[in-house]
mmCIF file of C-alpha atoms in Angstrom:
data_model
loop_
_atom_site.group_PDB
_atom_site.id
_atom_site.type_symbol
_atom_site.label_atom_id
_atom_site.label_comp_id
_atom_site.label_asym_id
_atom_site.label_seq_id
_atom_site.Cartn_x
_atom_site.Cartn_y
_atom_site.Cartn_z
ATOM 1 C CA MET A 8 14.872 0.257 6.448
ATOM 2 C CA ALA A 9 18.242 0.887 6.526
ATOM 3 C CA ASP A 10 21.157 1.263 3.838
ATOM 4 C CA ASN A 11 22.341 -1.923 4.065
ATOM 5 C CA ASN A 12 19.921 -4.124 1.645
ATOM 6 C CA GLY A 13 21.492 -7.672 2.660
ATOM 7 C CA GLY A 14 18.842 -9.641 1.630
ATOM 8 C CA ASN A 15 17.546 -6.958 -1.592
ATOM 9 C CA SER A 16 16.270 -8.606 -4.528
ATOM 10 C CA ASN A 17 16.322 -5.421 -6.228
ATOM 11 C CA SER A 18 20.250 -5.309 -5.929
ATOM 12 C CA GLY A 19 22.138 -6.211 -9.422
ATOM 13 C CA GLY A 20 21.340 -2.356 -11.133
ATOM 14 C CA ALA A 21 20.834 -2.618 -14.670
ATOM 15 C CA SER A 22 22.174 -5.642 -15.812
ATOM 16 C CA THR A 23 20.035 -7.486 -13.544
ATOM 17 C CA ASN A 24 17.494 -9.268 -15.450
ATOM 18 C CA ALA A 25 13.696 -8.138 -14.101
ATOM 19 C CA ALA A 26 12.434 -11.763 -13.524
ATOM 20 C CA GLU A 27 15.168 -12.441 -10.817
ATOM 21 C CA VAL A 28 13.614 -8.898 -8.879
ATOM 22 C CA GLN A 29 10.569 -11.125 -8.119
ATOM 23 C CA ILE A 30 10.604 -12.668 -4.246
ATOM 24 C CA GLN A 31 13.445 -14.355 -3.028
ATOM 25 C CA ILE A 32 13.352 -14.241 1.022
ATOM 26 C CA PRO A 33 15.650 -13.925 2.036
ATOM 27 C CA GLY A 34 19.364 -14.628 1.085
ATOM 28 C CA PRO A 35 21.879 -12.816 -1.562
ATOM 29 C CA SER A 36 20.742 -13.208 -5.660
ATOM 30 C CA LYS A 37 22.556 -15.818 -7.679
ATOM 31 C CA ASN A 38 25.041 -12.762 -8.734
ATOM 32 C CA GLU A 39 26.411 -12.464 -5.663
ATOM 33 C CA ALA A 40 26.630 -15.947 -4.686
ATOM 34 C CA PRO A 41 30.478 -16.048 -5.353
ATOM 35 C CA ALA A 42 31.248 -12.994 -3.416
ATOM 36 C CA ALA A 43 28.897 -14.786 -0.537
ATOM 37 C CA GLN A 44 31.250 -17.851 -0.291
ATOM 38 C CA GLU A 45 33.964 -15.731 0.624
ATOM 39 C CA THR A 46 32.494 -14.349 3.093
ATOM 40 C CA PRO A 47 32.642 -15.692 6.810
ATOM 41 C CA ALA A 48 29.494 -17.394 7.979
ATOM 42 C CA GLY A 49 28.756 -15.495 10.824
ATOM 43 C CA SER A 50 29.028 -11.636 8.813
ATOM 44 C CA SER A 51 26.437 -13.485 6.381
ATOM 45 C CA GLU A 52 24.177 -14.776 9.105
ATOM 46 C CA ALA A 53 24.494 -11.478 10.504
ATOM 47 C CA ARG A 54 23.782 -9.383 7.104
ATOM 48 C CA ASN A 55 20.452 -11.941 6.330
ATOM 49 C CA TRP A 56 19.043 -11.166 9.902
ATOM 50 C CA LYS A 57 19.623 -7.328 9.711
ATOM 51 C CA TRP A 58 17.605 -8.293 6.281
ATOM 52 C CA TRP A 59 14.763 -9.618 7.833
ATOM 53 C CA PHE A 60 14.702 -6.579 10.665
ATOM 54 C CA VAL A 61 14.358 -4.319 8.133
ATOM 55 C CA VAL A 62 11.592 -5.922 6.054
ATOM 56 C CA ALA A 63 9.740 -6.788 9.501
ATOM 57 C CA THR A 64 9.660 -3.212 10.288
ATOM 58 C CA ASP A 65 8.685 -2.028 6.911
ATOM 59 C CA ALA A 66 5.991 -4.437 7.429
ATOM 60 C CA PHE A 67 4.874 -3.987 10.799
ATOM 61 C CA PHE A 68 4.407 -0.008 9.265
ATOM 62 C CA LEU A 69 2.232 -0.912 6.479
ATOM 63 C CA ILE A 70 -0.070 -3.146 8.718
ATOM 64 C CA VAL A 71 -0.590 -0.259 11.263
ATOM 65 C CA GLY A 72 -0.570 2.497 8.877
ATOM 66 C CA GLN A 73 -2.958 1.096 6.726
ATOM 67 C CA THR A 74 -5.384 -0.187 9.461
ATOM 68 C CA SER A 75 -5.344 2.864 11.492
ATOM 69 C CA ALA A 76 -5.879 5.261 8.697
ATOM 70 C CA THR A 77 -8.658 3.082 7.073
ATOM 71 C CA LEU A 78 -10.233 2.653 10.254
ATOM 72 C CA LEU A 79 -9.859 7.007 10.826
ATOM 73 C CA GLY A 80 -11.034 7.592 7.014
ATOM 74 C CA ARG A 81 -14.380 5.655 8.145
ATOM 75 C CA TYR A 82 -14.417 7.673 11.376
ATOM 76 C CA TYR A 83 -14.457 11.163 9.398
ATOM 77 C CA TYR A 84 -17.064 10.109 7.540
ATOM 78 C CA SER A 85 -19.469 8.618 10.232
ATOM 79 C CA GLN A 86 -19.465 11.571 12.515
ATOM 80 C CA GLY A 87 -20.856 13.877 9.400
ATOM 81 C CA GLY A 88 -17.450 14.400 7.037
ATOM 82 C CA SER A 89 -18.044 14.459 3.381
ATOM 83 C CA SER A 90 -15.506 15.765 1.664
ATOM 84 C CA ASN A 91 -13.978 13.816 -0.878
ATOM 85 C CA TRP A 92 -10.920 16.098 -1.913
ATOM 86 C CA LEU A 93 -9.772 16.249 1.981
ATOM 87 C CA SER A 94 -10.210 12.724 2.465
ATOM 88 C CA ALA A 95 -7.299 12.331 -0.635
ATOM 89 C CA PHE A 96 -5.699 15.312 0.338
ATOM 90 C CA LEU A 97 -5.251 13.753 3.750
ATOM 91 C CA GLN A 98 -3.746 10.700 2.228
ATOM 92 C CA THR A 99 -0.236 12.286 1.136
ATOM 93 C CA ALA A 100 -0.515 15.655 2.781
ATOM 94 C CA GLY A 101 1.815 14.130 6.000
ATOM 95 C CA PHE A 102 4.766 13.659 4.168
ATOM 96 C CA PRO A 103 6.915 16.752 5.467
ATOM 97 C CA ILE A 104 7.299 14.292 8.739
ATOM 98 C CA LEU A 105 9.540 12.093 6.241
ATOM 99 C CA PHE A 106 12.437 15.019 6.244
ATOM 100 C CA PHE A 107 12.960 14.115 9.413
ATOM 101 C CA GLY A 108 13.942 10.252 8.086
ATOM 102 C CA VAL A 109 15.951 12.516 5.328
ATOM 103 C CA PHE A 110 17.855 14.180 7.955
ATOM 104 C CA PHE A 111 19.089 11.126 9.686
ATOM 105 C CA PHE A 112 19.781 8.818 6.556
ATOM 106 C CA PRO A 113 21.620 11.405 4.298
ATOM 107 C CA SER A 114 22.057 10.097 1.028
ATOM 108 C CA LYS A 115 25.477 9.407 0.464
ATOM 109 C CA SER A 116 27.169 10.361 -3.177
ATOM 110 C CA SER A 117 27.364 7.685 -5.806
ATOM 111 C CA SER A 118 29.197 7.599 -9.245
ATOM 112 C CA GLY A 119 26.309 7.273 -11.445
ATOM 113 C CA GLU A 120 23.841 9.426 -10.861
ATOM 114 C CA THR A 121 20.402 9.608 -11.576
ATOM 115 C CA PRO A 122 19.323 11.490 -14.403
ATOM 116 C CA ILE A 123 17.034 14.386 -12.288
ATOM 117 C CA GLY A 124 15.075 15.399 -15.191
ATOM 118 C CA LYS A 125 14.159 11.797 -15.935
ATOM 119 C CA VAL A 126 13.350 10.921 -11.917
ATOM 120 C CA ALA A 127 11.112 14.286 -12.122
ATOM 121 C CA MET A 128 8.872 13.238 -15.057
ATOM 122 C CA ILE A 129 8.294 9.852 -13.238
ATOM 123 C CA TYR A 130 7.510 11.445 -9.738
ATOM 124 C CA VAL A 131 4.915 14.015 -11.347
ATOM 125 C CA VAL A 132 3.676 11.042 -13.476
ATOM 126 C CA LEU A 133 3.045 8.566 -10.302
ATOM 127 C CA GLY A 134 2.078 11.549 -8.061
ATOM 128 C CA LEU A 135 -1.093 12.061 -11.125
ATOM 129 C CA ILE A 136 -2.123 8.979 -10.558
ATOM 130 C CA MET A 137 -1.943 8.634 -6.923
ATOM 131 C CA THR A 138 -4.367 11.204 -6.823
ATOM 132 C CA ALA A 139 -6.587 9.542 -8.961
ATOM 133 C CA ASP A 140 -5.918 6.744 -6.942
ATOM 134 C CA ASN A 141 -6.631 8.349 -3.447
ATOM 135 C CA ILE A 142 -10.122 10.111 -5.137
ATOM 136 C CA MET A 143 -11.150 6.948 -6.352
ATOM 137 C CA TYR A 144 -10.630 5.077 -2.287
ATOM 138 C CA SER A 145 -12.188 8.022 -1.049
ATOM 139 C CA HIS A 146 -15.267 7.820 -2.866
ATOM 140 C CA GLY A 147 -15.311 4.029 -2.302
ATOM 141 C CA LEU A 148 -14.791 4.729 1.692
ATOM 142 C CA MET A 149 -17.860 7.049 1.988
ATOM 143 C CA TYR A 150 -20.279 4.678 -0.119
ATOM 144 C CA LEU A 151 -19.315 1.356 1.799
ATOM 145 C CA PRO A 152 -19.072 -0.223 5.282
ATOM 146 C CA VAL A 153 -15.115 -0.536 6.219
ATOM 147 C CA SER A 154 -15.371 -4.346 6.160
ATOM 148 C CA THR A 155 -17.510 -4.323 2.779
ATOM 149 C CA TYR A 156 -14.588 -1.407 1.676
ATOM 150 C CA SER A 157 -11.874 -3.370 2.704
ATOM 151 C CA LEU A 158 -12.566 -6.744 1.656
ATOM 152 C CA ILE A 159 -12.789 -5.544 -1.783
ATOM 153 C CA CYS A 160 -9.355 -4.100 -1.514
ATOM 154 C CA ALA A 161 -8.037 -8.112 -1.480
ATOM 155 C CA SER A 162 -8.751 -7.889 -5.427
ATOM 156 C CA GLN A 163 -5.510 -5.472 -5.557
ATOM 157 C CA LEU A 164 -2.935 -8.404 -5.398
ATOM 158 C CA ALA A 165 -4.640 -10.217 -8.476
ATOM 159 C CA PHE A 166 -4.201 -6.833 -10.213
ATOM 160 C CA ASN A 167 -0.651 -6.389 -8.868
ATOM 161 C CA VAL A 168 -0.354 -10.029 -10.049
ATOM 162 C CA ILE A 169 -0.543 -9.025 -14.003
ATOM 163 C CA PHE A 170 1.252 -5.707 -13.602
ATOM 164 C CA SER A 171 4.030 -7.320 -12.191
ATOM 165 C CA TYR A 172 3.962 -10.204 -14.817
ATOM 166 C CA VAL A 173 3.838 -7.593 -17.602
ATOM 167 C CA LEU A 174 6.329 -4.800 -15.904
ATOM 168 C CA ASN A 175 8.529 -6.504 -13.698
ATOM 169 C CA SER A 176 8.448 -10.267 -15.264
ATOM 170 C CA GLN A 177 6.477 -11.815 -12.509
ATOM 171 C CA LYS A 178 6.819 -15.690 -12.655
ATOM 172 C CA LEU A 179 3.329 -17.332 -12.560
ATOM 173 C CA THR A 180 3.022 -20.186 -11.004
ATOM 174 C CA GLY A 181 -0.424 -22.725 -10.277
ATOM 175 C CA LEU A 182 -0.380 -21.221 -6.456
ATOM 176 C CA ILE A 183 0.230 -17.424 -7.648
ATOM 177 C CA MET A 184 -2.703 -18.201 -9.802
ATOM 178 C CA ASN A 185 -4.765 -19.891 -7.578
ATOM 179 C CA SER A 186 -4.376 -16.646 -5.536
ATOM 180 C CA VAL A 187 -5.568 -14.342 -8.107
ATOM 181 C CA VAL A 188 -8.741 -16.401 -8.692
ATOM 182 C CA LEU A 189 -9.559 -16.928 -5.032
ATOM 183 C CA LEU A 190 -9.204 -13.045 -4.576
ATOM 184 C CA THR A 191 -11.120 -11.959 -7.478
ATOM 185 C CA LEU A 192 -14.062 -14.422 -6.294
ATOM 186 C CA SER A 193 -13.860 -12.963 -2.683
ATOM 187 C CA ALA A 194 -14.297 -9.356 -4.459
ATOM 188 C CA SER A 195 -17.322 -10.620 -6.581
ATOM 189 C CA LEU A 196 -19.036 -11.778 -3.627
ATOM 190 C CA LEU A 197 -18.925 -8.916 -1.681
ATOM 191 C CA GLY A 198 -20.480 -7.104 -4.982
ATOM 192 C CA VAL A 199 -23.495 -8.422 -5.090
ATOM 193 C CA ASN A 200 -23.993 -8.746 -1.540
ATOM 194 C CA HIS A 201 -27.275 -7.050 -1.211
ATOM 195 C CA GLU A 202 -27.511 -7.073 2.463
ATOM 196 C CA SER A 203 -24.559 -4.283 2.619
ATOM 197 C CA TYR A 204 -27.079 -1.968 0.776
ATOM 198 C CA GLY A 205 -28.584 1.022 2.576
ATOM 199 C CA TYR A 206 -26.585 0.132 5.446
ATOM 200 C CA THR A 207 -24.375 3.097 5.213
ATOM 201 C CA GLY A 208 -27.402 5.127 4.116
ATOM 202 C CA VAL A 209 -26.833 5.017 0.696
ATOM 203 C CA SER A 210 -28.422 4.021 -2.229
ATOM 204 C CA ARG A 211 -28.205 0.406 -4.028
ATOM 205 C CA GLY A 212 -26.787 3.030 -7.057
ATOM 206 C CA LYS A 213 -24.167 4.620 -5.012
ATOM 207 C CA TYR A 214 -23.244 1.277 -3.544
ATOM 208 C CA LEU A 215 -22.529 -0.150 -6.834
ATOM 209 C CA LEU A 216 -20.686 3.337 -7.448
ATOM 210 C CA GLY A 217 -18.709 2.778 -4.362
ATOM 211 C CA PHE A 218 -17.628 -1.173 -5.013
ATOM 212 C CA LEU A 219 -16.543 0.024 -8.611
ATOM 213 C CA LEU A 220 -14.742 3.187 -7.816
ATOM 214 C CA THR A 221 -12.948 1.134 -4.837
ATOM 215 C CA LEU A 222 -11.975 -1.926 -7.260
ATOM 216 C CA GLY A 223 -10.697 0.452 -9.724
ATOM 217 C CA ALA A 224 -8.636 2.718 -7.173
ATOM 218 C CA SER A 225 -7.330 -1.171 -6.115
ATOM 219 C CA ALA A 226 -6.282 -1.599 -9.988
ATOM 220 C CA THR A 227 -4.531 1.375 -9.942
ATOM 221 C CA TYR A 228 -2.565 0.979 -6.498
ATOM 222 C CA SER A 229 -1.392 -2.340 -8.124
ATOM 223 C CA LEU A 230 -0.411 -0.903 -11.129
ATOM 224 C CA ILE A 231 1.622 2.141 -9.112
ATOM 225 C CA LEU A 232 3.458 -0.659 -6.758
ATOM 226 C CA SER A 233 4.834 -1.825 -9.879
ATOM 227 C CA LEU A 234 5.430 1.323 -11.837
ATOM 228 C CA MET A 235 7.801 2.505 -7.816
ATOM 229 C CA GLN A 236 9.455 -1.051 -8.788
ATOM 230 C CA LEU A 237 10.595 -0.299 -12.264
ATOM 231 C CA THR A 238 11.493 2.846 -11.153
ATOM 232 C CA PHE A 239 13.884 1.811 -8.539
ATOM 233 C CA GLU A 240 14.890 -1.224 -11.204
ATOM 234 C CA ASN A 241 15.946 0.968 -13.844
ATOM 235 C CA VAL A 242 16.058 4.299 -13.261
ATOM 236 C CA ILE A 243 16.970 5.292 -9.478
ATOM 237 C CA LYS A 244 19.342 2.164 -8.959
ATOM 238 C CA LYS A 245 20.593 3.570 -4.862
ATOM 239 C CA GLN A 246 20.091 1.153 -2.190
ATOM 240 C CA THR A 247 19.763 3.557 0.111
ATOM 241 C CA PHE A 248 16.596 4.699 2.750
ATOM 242 C CA SER A 249 17.013 7.598 1.443
ATOM 243 C CA ALA A 250 15.766 6.649 -1.829
ATOM 244 C CA VAL A 251 12.863 5.317 -0.543
ATOM 245 C CA LEU A 252 12.217 8.129 1.212
ATOM 246 C CA ASN A 253 12.743 10.778 -1.462
ATOM 247 C CA MET A 254 10.064 8.214 -3.879
ATOM 248 C CA GLN A 255 7.609 9.274 -0.977
ATOM 249 C CA ILE A 256 7.915 12.653 -0.359
ATOM 250 C CA TYR A 257 8.116 14.006 -4.178
ATOM 251 C CA THR A 258 5.237 11.824 -5.610
ATOM 252 C CA ALA A 259 3.424 12.755 -2.273
ATOM 253 C CA PHE A 260 3.820 16.486 -2.705
ATOM 254 C CA VAL A 261 2.795 16.394 -6.380
ATOM 255 C CA ALA A 262 -0.458 14.332 -5.198
ATOM 256 C CA THR A 263 -0.708 16.343 -2.173
ATOM 257 C CA PHE A 264 -0.267 19.496 -4.613
ATOM 258 C CA ALA A 265 -3.101 18.155 -6.969
ATOM 259 C CA SER A 266 -5.572 17.291 -4.670
ATOM 260 C CA LEU A 267 -5.369 20.486 -2.869
ATOM 261 C CA ILE A 268 -6.644 21.755 -6.920
ATOM 262 C CA GLY A 269 -9.559 19.936 -6.981
ATOM 263 C CA LEU A 270 -10.028 20.998 -2.900
ATOM 264 C CA PHE A 271 -10.554 24.644 -4.216
ATOM 265 C CA ALA A 272 -11.766 23.992 -7.829
ATOM 266 C CA SER A 273 -14.645 21.365 -6.744
ATOM 267 C CA GLY A 274 -15.490 24.283 -3.838
ATOM 268 C CA GLU A 275 -15.471 21.787 -1.238
ATOM 269 C CA TRP A 276 -13.008 23.777 0.563
ATOM 270 C CA LYS A 277 -16.267 26.198 1.545
ATOM 271 C CA ASP A 278 -17.942 23.843 3.705
ATOM 272 C CA LEU A 279 -14.503 22.843 5.550
ATOM 273 C CA LYS A 280 -15.770 25.218 8.480
ATOM 274 C CA GLY A 281 -19.473 24.101 8.740
ATOM 275 C CA GLU A 282 -18.091 20.798 8.580
ATOM 276 C CA MET A 283 -15.821 21.084 11.398
ATOM 277 C CA ASP A 284 -18.823 22.948 13.495
ATOM 278 C CA THR A 285 -20.992 20.024 13.211
ATOM 279 C CA PHE A 286 -18.823 17.042 13.146
ATOM 280 C CA GLN A 287 -20.841 14.931 15.583
ATOM 281 C CA SER A 288 -17.887 13.860 18.603
ATOM 282 C CA GLY A 289 -16.571 17.683 18.055
ATOM 283 C CA GLN A 290 -14.203 20.133 16.838
ATOM 284 C CA PHE A 291 -10.761 18.889 18.384
ATOM 285 C CA SER A 292 -11.958 15.286 17.412
ATOM 286 C CA TYR A 293 -12.277 16.761 13.717
ATOM 287 C CA LEU A 294 -8.486 18.320 13.723
ATOM 288 C CA MET A 295 -7.185 14.807 15.817
ATOM 289 C CA THR A 296 -8.390 12.964 13.149
ATOM 290 C CA LEU A 297 -7.481 14.263 10.038
ATOM 291 C CA VAL A 298 -4.239 15.041 11.623
ATOM 292 C CA TRP A 299 -3.907 11.164 12.759
ATOM 293 C CA THR A 300 -5.470 10.057 9.601
ATOM 294 C CA SER A 301 -2.733 11.935 7.520
ATOM 295 C CA VAL A 302 0.009 10.891 9.741
ATOM 296 C CA SER A 303 -1.611 6.929 9.626
ATOM 297 C CA TRP A 304 -0.877 7.157 5.737
ATOM 298 C CA GLN A 305 2.771 8.470 5.730
ATOM 299 C CA VAL A 306 3.703 5.497 8.553
ATOM 300 C CA ALA A 307 1.743 2.832 5.662
ATOM 301 C CA SER A 308 3.234 4.617 2.785
ATOM 302 C CA VAL A 309 6.974 4.343 3.985
ATOM 303 C CA GLY A 310 6.048 0.876 4.835
ATOM 304 C CA MET A 311 4.746 0.105 1.341
ATOM 305 C CA VAL A 312 7.871 1.939 -0.562
ATOM 306 C CA GLY A 313 10.412 0.654 1.577
ATOM 307 C CA LEU A 314 9.021 -3.309 0.894
ATOM 308 C CA ILE A 315 9.047 -2.392 -2.903
ATOM 309 C CA PHE A 316 12.932 -1.677 -2.153
ATOM 310 C CA GLU A 317 14.045 -4.221 -0.104
ATOM 311 C CA VAL A 318 11.737 -7.250 -2.148
ATOM 312 C CA SER A 319 9.375 -6.525 -4.463
ATOM 313 C CA SER A 320 6.283 -4.653 -5.629
ATOM 314 C CA LEU A 321 3.943 -7.908 -5.488
ATOM 315 C CA PHE A 322 5.564 -9.102 -1.647
ATOM 316 C CA SER A 323 4.543 -5.155 -0.533
ATOM 317 C CA ASN A 324 0.802 -6.060 -1.642
ATOM 318 C CA VAL A 325 0.664 -9.085 -0.110
ATOM 319 C CA ILE A 326 1.312 -7.772 3.702
ATOM 320 C CA SER A 327 -1.114 -5.077 2.927
ATOM 321 C CA ILE A 328 -3.707 -7.768 1.843
ATOM 322 C CA PHE A 329 -2.299 -9.726 5.023
ATOM 323 C CA ALA A 330 -3.791 -6.838 7.345
ATOM 324 C CA LEU A 331 -7.328 -6.836 5.316
ATOM 325 C CA PRO A 332 -8.909 -9.623 7.851
ATOM 326 C CA ILE A 333 -8.341 -7.389 10.424
ATOM 327 C CA VAL A 334 -10.335 -4.234 9.101
ATOM 328 C CA PRO A 335 -13.399 -5.801 9.330
ATOM 329 C CA LEU A 336 -13.182 -6.857 12.574
ATOM 330 C CA PHE A 337 -12.193 -3.339 13.921
ATOM 331 C CA GLY A 338 -15.301 -2.126 11.545
ATOM 332 C CA VAL A 339 -17.801 -4.335 13.319
ATOM 333 C CA MET A 340 -16.740 -3.521 17.030
ATOM 334 C CA VAL A 341 -16.396 -0.050 16.183
ATOM 335 C CA PHE A 342 -18.760 1.410 13.220
ATOM 336 C CA HIS A 343 -20.887 -1.885 14.090
ATOM 337 C CA ASP A 344 -20.724 -3.168 10.349
ATOM 338 C CA LYS A 345 -23.186 -5.690 9.332
ATOM 339 C CA MET A 346 -20.712 -9.176 9.317
ATOM 340 C CA ASN A 347 -22.935 -11.787 6.995
ATOM 341 C CA GLY A 348 -22.624 -14.901 5.787
ATOM 342 C CA VAL A 349 -21.370 -13.547 2.482
ATOM 343 C CA LYS A 350 -18.812 -11.245 4.110
ATOM 344 C CA ILE A 351 -18.072 -13.981 6.445
ATOM 345 C CA ILE A 352 -17.568 -16.213 3.224
ATOM 346 C CA ALA A 353 -15.803 -13.543 1.184
ATOM 347 C CA MET A 354 -13.192 -12.955 4.294
ATOM 348 C CA LEU A 355 -12.258 -17.080 4.532
ATOM 349 C CA ILE A 356 -11.606 -17.129 0.651
ATOM 350 C CA SER A 357 -9.397 -14.377 0.661
ATOM 351 C CA ILE A 358 -7.279 -15.758 3.810
ATOM 352 C CA TRP A 359 -7.131 -18.903 1.878
ATOM 353 C CA GLY A 360 -5.637 -16.787 -1.197
ATOM 354 C CA PHE A 361 -3.318 -14.897 1.139
ATOM 355 C CA ILE A 362 -2.353 -18.428 2.467
ATOM 356 C CA SER A 363 -1.275 -19.776 -1.494
ATOM 357 C CA TYR A 364 0.412 -16.998 -2.422
ATOM 358 C CA VAL A 365 2.499 -16.923 1.007
ATOM 359 C CA TYR A 366 3.173 -21.349 0.486
ATOM 360 C CA GLN A 367 4.329 -20.127 -3.109
ATOM 361 C CA HIS A 368 6.861 -18.167 -1.923
ATOM 362 C CA TYR A 369 7.651 -20.633 1.198
ATOM 363 C CA LEU A 370 8.396 -23.291 -1.885
ATOM 364 C CA ASP A 371 10.500 -20.551 -4.377
ATOM 365 C CA ASN A 372 12.350 -19.561 -0.433
ATOM 366 C CA LYS A 373 13.395 -23.512 -0.088
ATOM 367 C CA LYS A 374 14.525 -23.940 -3.199
ATOM 368 C CA ALA A 375 16.853 -20.849 -3.073
ATOM 369 C CA ARG A 376 18.395 -22.403 -0.337
ATOM 370 C CA SER A 377 18.823 -25.523 -1.356
ATOM 371 C CA ALA A 378 20.016 -24.424 -5.300
#
């Protein structure tokens, strides 16, 4: 997540064809090839390793943040929490901590300034879409076991492939389509998993509603990723870490403000004091759960946006999916979720789909190196 993006597939500005923005791990783009030949091999290798380090750091942030936030969110509901708008609010409310990053990585002046009005409008639209996505995820997490919720989220990769093809000109291959089919099948198996009904104290109707809302949230999340990549490529065009932070800060500000309006308009704010008093593990635990849930989501968001900036929206989603098998295991250990045969099969199919996708990009990388 540094300013130097030796392997950034988003480089090249407006002149770069959108199809060239697909994942190329690692190494410079074709447009940079002549310059790379004039660069000493040691310098090129150093940039290559630095880029890998940045990508690995972003991936670490995304995996740790997403896993922690999902488990804490489920813990909030299991201990007596019930406010969906508060849960949505927490997913973006921690954005002020990112100003520390802006302070340490200030924006460098550039010759081509981004149109402020256009960027502001994009941030507002993305923030509002993010609010809708957060409230759908909150309802899904309330009605579903954390293991079921996490495995349904695997479908977001299938949606991301569609949006990346339409918006980012992502190439579709047999292996990628195989991944899409497998991940969709994995989510469908969970949707008809009758043994999960009633486990979290909800009716079959609410379970299905949670399933549909989580599926809708996965599609919306994938749309957000592709729109962010499109914004980086065609509007912002800045290869700095501060650009990544600004994207997260301002979209999160809009989403937080919208969630706050929803919290007060719905009347849920009136129940928060009673919710804290009746929280099963105590008031201090209640406050710590809210604080660390908010921080965890911001850690995950920085990793997510960083991967979009460094590689692509599709790769960011792949790393997010990679973390999903971890969450159900914690769900079984911490919340005693049922891990029945259907869930195990769904998880294995999900992992198969993920490996299929990763292998495709291994082939792409091998081909790029031999070219």
